[in-house]
Coordinates of C-alpha atoms in Angstrom, one line a residue:
M1 CA 19.7 -21.1 5.7
L2 CA 20.1 -17.3 5.4
Y3 CA 17.0 -17.1 3.3
F4 CA 15.1 -19.2 5.9
F5 CA 16.5 -16.9 8.7
Q6 CA 15.2 -13.9 6.7
Q7 CA 11.7 -15.4 6.6
V8 CA 11.9 -16.0 10.4
L9 CA 12.9 -12.4 10.9
N10 CA 10.0 -11.2 8.8
G11 CA 7.7 -13.5 10.8
L12 CA 8.7 -11.8 14.0
H13 CA 7.4 -8.5 12.8
S14 CA 4.0 -9.8 11.5
G15 CA 3.7 -12.1 14.5
A16 CA 4.2 -9.2 16.9
L17 CA 1.3 -7.3 15.3
Y18 CA -1.0 -10.3 15.3
A19 CA -0.1 -11.0 18.9
L20 CA -1.0 -7.5 20.0
L21 CA -4.3 -7.7 18.2
A22 CA -5.1 -11.1 19.6
F23 CA -4.3 -9.9 23.2
G24 CA -6.7 -7.0 22.8
Y25 CA -9.4 -9.1 21.2
V26 CA -9.5 -11.6 24.0
L27 CA -9.8 -8.8 26.6
T28 CA -13.2 -8.0 25.2
N29 CA -14.4 -11.4 24.0
G30 CA -13.3 -13.2 27.2
L31 CA -16.1 -11.3 28.9
L32 CA -18.5 -10.9 26.0
H33 CA -18.4 -14.5 24.7
R34 CA -19.7 -13.2 21.4
T35 CA -18.0 -12.8 18.0
N36 CA -16.9 -9.2 17.5
L37 CA -16.4 -8.5 13.8
A38 CA -15.7 -4.8 14.4
Y39 CA -12.3 -5.3 16.1
G40 CA -10.4 -5.6 12.8
A41 CA -12.2 -2.5 11.5
L42 CA -11.1 -0.6 14.6
F43 CA -7.5 -1.6 13.9
A44 CA -7.7 -0.4 10.3
F45 CA -9.7 2.7 11.2
C46 CA -7.1 3.8 13.8
G47 CA -4.2 3.1 11.4
Q48 CA -5.9 5.1 8.7
T49 CA -6.8 7.9 11.1
M50 CA -3.1 8.2 12.2
I51 CA -2.1 8.6 8.6
L52 CA -4.9 11.1 7.7
A53 CA -4.2 13.2 10.8
A54 CA -0.4 13.1 10.1
V55 CA -0.9 14.2 6.5
F56 CA -3.3 17.0 7.7
A57 CA -0.8 18.2 10.3
Y58 CA 2.1 18.2 7.8
Q59 CA 0.3 19.8 4.8
V60 CA -2.1 22.2 6.6
L61 CA -0.7 22.9 10.0
W62 CA 2.9 22.9 8.6
L63 CA 4.3 20.8 11.4
T64 CA 7.5 18.9 11.0
L65 CA 7.3 15.2 10.0
L66 CA 8.0 14.0 13.5
A67 CA 5.4 16.4 15.1
A68 CA 2.9 15.5 12.4
V69 CA 3.3 11.8 13.1
A70 CA 2.9 12.4 16.9
F71 CA -0.2 14.4 16.2
G72 CA -1.6 11.5 14.2
I73 CA -0.8 9.0 16.9
V74 CA -2.6 11.0 19.5
A75 CA -5.6 11.4 17.2
A76 CA -5.7 7.6 16.6
F77 CA -5.7 6.8 20.4
L78 CA -8.4 9.4 21.1
Y79 CA -10.6 7.9 18.4
A80 CA -10.0 4.4 19.7
A81 CA -11.0 5.5 23.2
L82 CA -14.1 7.2 21.9
I83 CA -15.2 4.3 19.7
S84 CA -14.5 1.8 22.6
R85 CA -16.7 3.9 24.9
V86 CA -19.5 4.0 22.4
L87 CA -19.2 0.2 21.7
S88 CA -19.2 -0.8 25.3
R89 CA -22.1 1.5 26.5
S90 CA -24.3 1.6 23.4
V91 CA -23.7 -1.8 21.7
F92 CA -22.2 -4.5 23.8
E93 CA -24.0 -3.9 27.1
P94 CA -27.5 -3.7 25.7
L95 CA -27.0 -6.7 23.5
A96 CA -24.9 -8.9 25.8
D97 CA -27.8 -10.9 27.1
R98 CA -29.5 -11.4 23.8
T99 CA -28.9 -14.0 21.1
P100 CA -25.3 -14.2 19.8
N101 CA -26.5 -13.3 16.3
A102 CA -27.4 -9.8 17.6
I103 CA -23.8 -9.0 18.4
V104 CA -22.5 -10.5 15.2
V105 CA -24.9 -8.5 13.0
T106 CA -24.4 -5.3 14.9
T107 CA -20.6 -5.5 14.8
L108 CA -20.7 -6.3 11.1
G109 CA -22.7 -3.1 10.6
I110 CA -20.1 -1.2 12.7
L111 CA -17.3 -2.7 10.5
L112 CA -19.0 -1.4 7.4
V113 CA -19.5 2.1 9.0
L114 CA -15.9 2.4 10.1
S115 CA -14.6 1.1 6.7
E116 CA -16.8 3.6 4.8
A117 CA -15.9 6.4 7.2
S118 CA -12.2 5.8 6.5
R119 CA -12.8 5.5 2.7
I120 CA -14.8 8.8 2.6
A121 CA -12.3 10.6 4.8
A122 CA -9.5 9.6 2.4
D123 CA -11.7 10.4 -0.6
T124 CA -11.2 6.8 -1.8
H125 CA -7.5 7.4 -2.2
D126 CA -4.6 5.7 -0.5
L127 CA -2.5 8.2 1.4
W128 CA 1.1 7.2 2.2
L129 CA 3.6 8.2 4.8
P130 CA 7.2 8.6 3.7
P131 CA 9.5 5.8 4.6
M132 CA 10.7 6.3 8.1
L133 CA 13.7 4.6 9.9
A134 CA 14.0 2.2 6.9
Y135 CA 17.7 1.5 7.6
P136 CA 18.5 -2.2 7.2
I137 CA 20.2 -3.9 10.1
A138 CA 22.0 -7.1 9.2
F139 CA 21.7 -10.1 11.6
A140 CA 23.6 -12.5 9.4
Q141 CA 25.2 -12.4 6.0
D142 CA 27.5 -14.1 3.5
A143 CA 29.0 -13.0 0.2
S144 CA 25.7 -12.8 -1.7
F145 CA 22.9 -12.4 0.9
K146 CA 22.0 -10.5 4.0
A147 CA 19.3 -11.3 6.5
T148 CA 18.1 -8.0 7.7
L149 CA 15.3 -6.1 9.5
T150 CA 14.8 -2.4 9.2
L151 CA 15.0 -0.1 12.2
I152 CA 11.2 0.5 12.1
Q153 CA 10.5 -3.2 12.2
L154 CA 12.7 -3.6 15.2
L155 CA 11.0 -0.7 17.0
D156 CA 7.5 -2.1 16.1
C157 CA 8.5 -5.5 17.5
A158 CA 10.0 -3.9 20.6
V159 CA 6.9 -1.8 21.3
A160 CA 4.4 -4.6 20.6
L161 CA 6.3 -7.3 22.6
S162 CA 7.0 -4.9 25.5
T163 CA 3.3 -3.9 25.6
I164 CA 2.2 -7.5 25.7
A165 CA 4.7 -8.4 28.4
L166 CA 3.8 -5.4 30.6
A167 CA 0.1 -6.1 30.1
T168 CA 0.5 -9.8 30.9
W169 CA 2.4 -8.9 34.1
A170 CA -0.2 -6.4 35.1
F171 CA -3.0 -8.7 34.2
A172 CA -1.6 -11.4 36.5
R173 CA -1.0 -9.2 39.5
S174 CA -3.5 -6.4 39.3
S175 CA -7.0 -6.2 40.8
F176 CA -8.3 -5.6 37.3
G177 CA -6.9 -9.0 36.1
R178 CA -8.5 -10.7 39.0
R179 CA -11.9 -9.0 38.3
W180 CA -11.6 -9.9 34.6
R181 CA -11.0 -13.6 35.4
A182 CA -13.9 -13.6 37.8
V183 CA -16.3 -12.0 35.4
S184 CA -15.1 -14.2 32.6
D185 CA -15.8 -17.3 34.6
D186 CA -19.2 -16.3 36.0
P187 CA -20.4 -12.7 35.9
R188 CA -23.4 -13.3 38.2
A189 CA -21.3 -14.9 40.9
A190 CA -18.7 -12.2 40.5
A191 CA -21.4 -9.5 41.0
M192 CA -22.6 -11.4 44.1
C193 CA -19.0 -11.2 45.5
G194 CA -18.9 -7.4 45.1
V195 CA -17.2 -7.1 41.7
D196 CA -18.4 -4.2 39.5
V197 CA -19.1 -6.2 36.4
R198 CA -20.0 -3.2 34.3
A199 CA -16.9 -1.2 35.1
T200 CA -14.7 -4.3 34.5
F201 CA -16.4 -4.8 31.1
R202 CA -16.0 -1.2 30.1
G203 CA -12.3 -1.3 31.1
A204 CA -11.7 -4.4 29.1
V205 CA -13.3 -2.9 26.0
L206 CA -11.2 0.2 26.4
Y207 CA -7.9 -1.6 26.8
G208 CA -8.7 -3.9 23.9
G209 CA -9.5 -0.9 21.7
L210 CA -6.2 0.8 22.7
C211 CA -4.4 -2.5 21.7
A212 CA -6.1 -2.3 18.3
A213 CA -5.1 1.3 17.9
L214 CA -1.5 0.6 18.8
A215 CA -1.4 -2.2 16.3
G216 CA -2.9 0.0 13.6
I217 CA -0.3 2.7 14.4
L218 CA 2.6 0.4 14.2
A219 CA 1.3 -1.1 10.9
G220 CA 0.9 2.3 9.5
L221 CA 4.3 3.5 10.5
Y222 CA 5.9 0.4 8.9
Y223 CA 3.8 -0.1 5.7
G224 CA 3.2 3.6 5.2
N225 CA -0.5 2.9 4.6
V226 CA -3.3 0.9 6.2
S227 CA -6.1 0.4 3.6
F228 CA -9.7 1.0 4.8
G229 CA -10.6 -2.4 3.5
S230 CA -8.0 -4.4 5.5
G231 CA -10.0 -4.4 8.7
L232 CA -12.1 -7.4 7.6
V233 CA -9.1 -9.5 6.7
Y234 CA -7.2 -8.8 9.9
G235 CA -10.4 -9.2 12.0
L236 CA -11.2 -12.6 10.5
K237 CA -7.6 -13.9 11.1
I238 CA -7.6 -12.8 14.7
L239 CA -11.1 -14.2 15.2
F240 CA -10.0 -17.7 13.9
V241 CA -6.7 -17.6 15.8
T242 CA -8.3 -16.8 19.1
A243 CA -11.1 -19.2 18.6
V244 CA -8.6 -22.0 18.2
G245 CA -6.6 -21.0 21.3
G246 CA -9.6 -20.0 23.4
Y247 CA -10.7 -16.8 25.1
M248 CA -9.6 -17.5 28.7
S249 CA -6.0 -16.3 28.4
P250 CA -5.0 -13.1 26.5
S251 CA -1.3 -14.1 26.7
R252 CA -1.9 -17.6 25.3
A253 CA -4.0 -16.1 22.4
A254 CA -1.1 -13.6 21.7
L255 CA 1.4 -16.5 21.6
G256 CA -0.9 -18.4 19.1
A257 CA -1.3 -15.3 17.0
A258 CA 2.5 -14.8 16.9
A259 CA 2.9 -18.4 15.7
F260 CA 0.3 -17.8 13.0
G261 CA 2.2 -14.7 11.8
M262 CA 5.4 -16.8 11.6
A263 CA 3.6 -19.5 9.6
E264 CA 2.3 -16.8 7.2
S265 CA 5.8 -15.5 6.7
L266 CA 7.3 -18.9 6.0
W267 CA 4.5 -19.6 3.5
A268 CA 5.1 -16.4 1.7
G269 CA 8.8 -17.3 1.4
Y270 CA 8.4 -20.8 0.0
F271 CA 5.0 -21.0 -1.7
P272 CA 2.8 -18.9 -4.0
V273 CA 1.9 -15.8 -2.0
E274 CA -1.5 -15.5 -3.8
W275 CA -2.6 -18.7 -2.2
R276 CA -1.3 -17.8 1.3
D277 CA -4.6 -16.5 2.8
A278 CA -6.7 -19.3 1.4
W279 CA -4.4 -22.0 2.8
M280 CA -4.0 -20.2 6.2
Y281 CA -7.8 -19.9 6.5
L282 CA -8.2 -23.5 5.6
F283 CA -5.6 -24.5 8.3
L284 CA -7.3 -22.4 10.9
V285 CA -10.8 -23.8 10.1
A286 CA -9.4 -27.4 10.3
M287 CA -7.7 -26.6 13.7
L288 CA -11.0 -25.0 14.9
V289 CA -13.0 -28.1 14.0
L290 CA -10.5 -30.5 15.5
I291 CA -10.0 -28.5 18.7
G292 CA -13.7 -27.8 19.0
A293 CA -14.5 -31.5 18.7
G294 CA -12.0 -32.2 21.5
R295 CA -13.6 -29.6 23.7
D296 CA -17.0 -31.0 23.1
Q297 CA -15.9 -34.5 24.0
G298 CA -14.3 -33.2 27.2
K299 CA -17.5 -31.5 28.2
I300 CA -19.5 -34.7 27.5
A301 CA -17.0 -36.8 29.5

């Protein structure tokens, strides 16, 4: 039971990161209604940017480790805001009324650009942060085994979950949340009622990009490295998870992503880890087919 409890604790951390990504992804795709393959790349790019900027500040600017990490975090958020602005104004808005394939192909190209930019900036090397706040905190133990989480894992979970909770509360009560729901339901009707559809869409892309940046920063602080090639993997997982849960509720998508992270952790604890991604993708595809069929039947009825 202690071993099972340890896997549950591990799943809390990975699930919190997935939930944050899913929340931000739905903010954009709930309005766009198009597949955005660049979202995972933005997550990896911001995580890598944080590490590169922190290494630069530590080795070149001679800042302390804490100041260097803070410098990297600020740089990651600034890049996320800049990329989100470019995406909303120069990519999503011009292509929103065209065929869905136009968005898919364009965001695939952006994914490749961001991944290659990270690779070139790192000179195809993996740069690592030193272990930080890696003190284990025991939640349960016996004579031979301890179920623990490190302090950085607890901080990651606290930041991710508090961000989602605060954003969900603001989303339910703020004027932006009402405008988002109106534009998601029917953008033309929302515009006729006086809603600034363009400003709402740009705000959603910006907030979604900041969620991706925060998830990349938290992952970089815990793992010490975010590979420039990991954006596609994370992006596909979030795409499938949110497709199963739907794009109408960011909080519901976050909850489904957290459950997915827990399932991944339990698989890694009891089954061959090299088959984890294959079986999890298969499970998501099966769920998407079954739920999609149910949705189609509901529409026909």
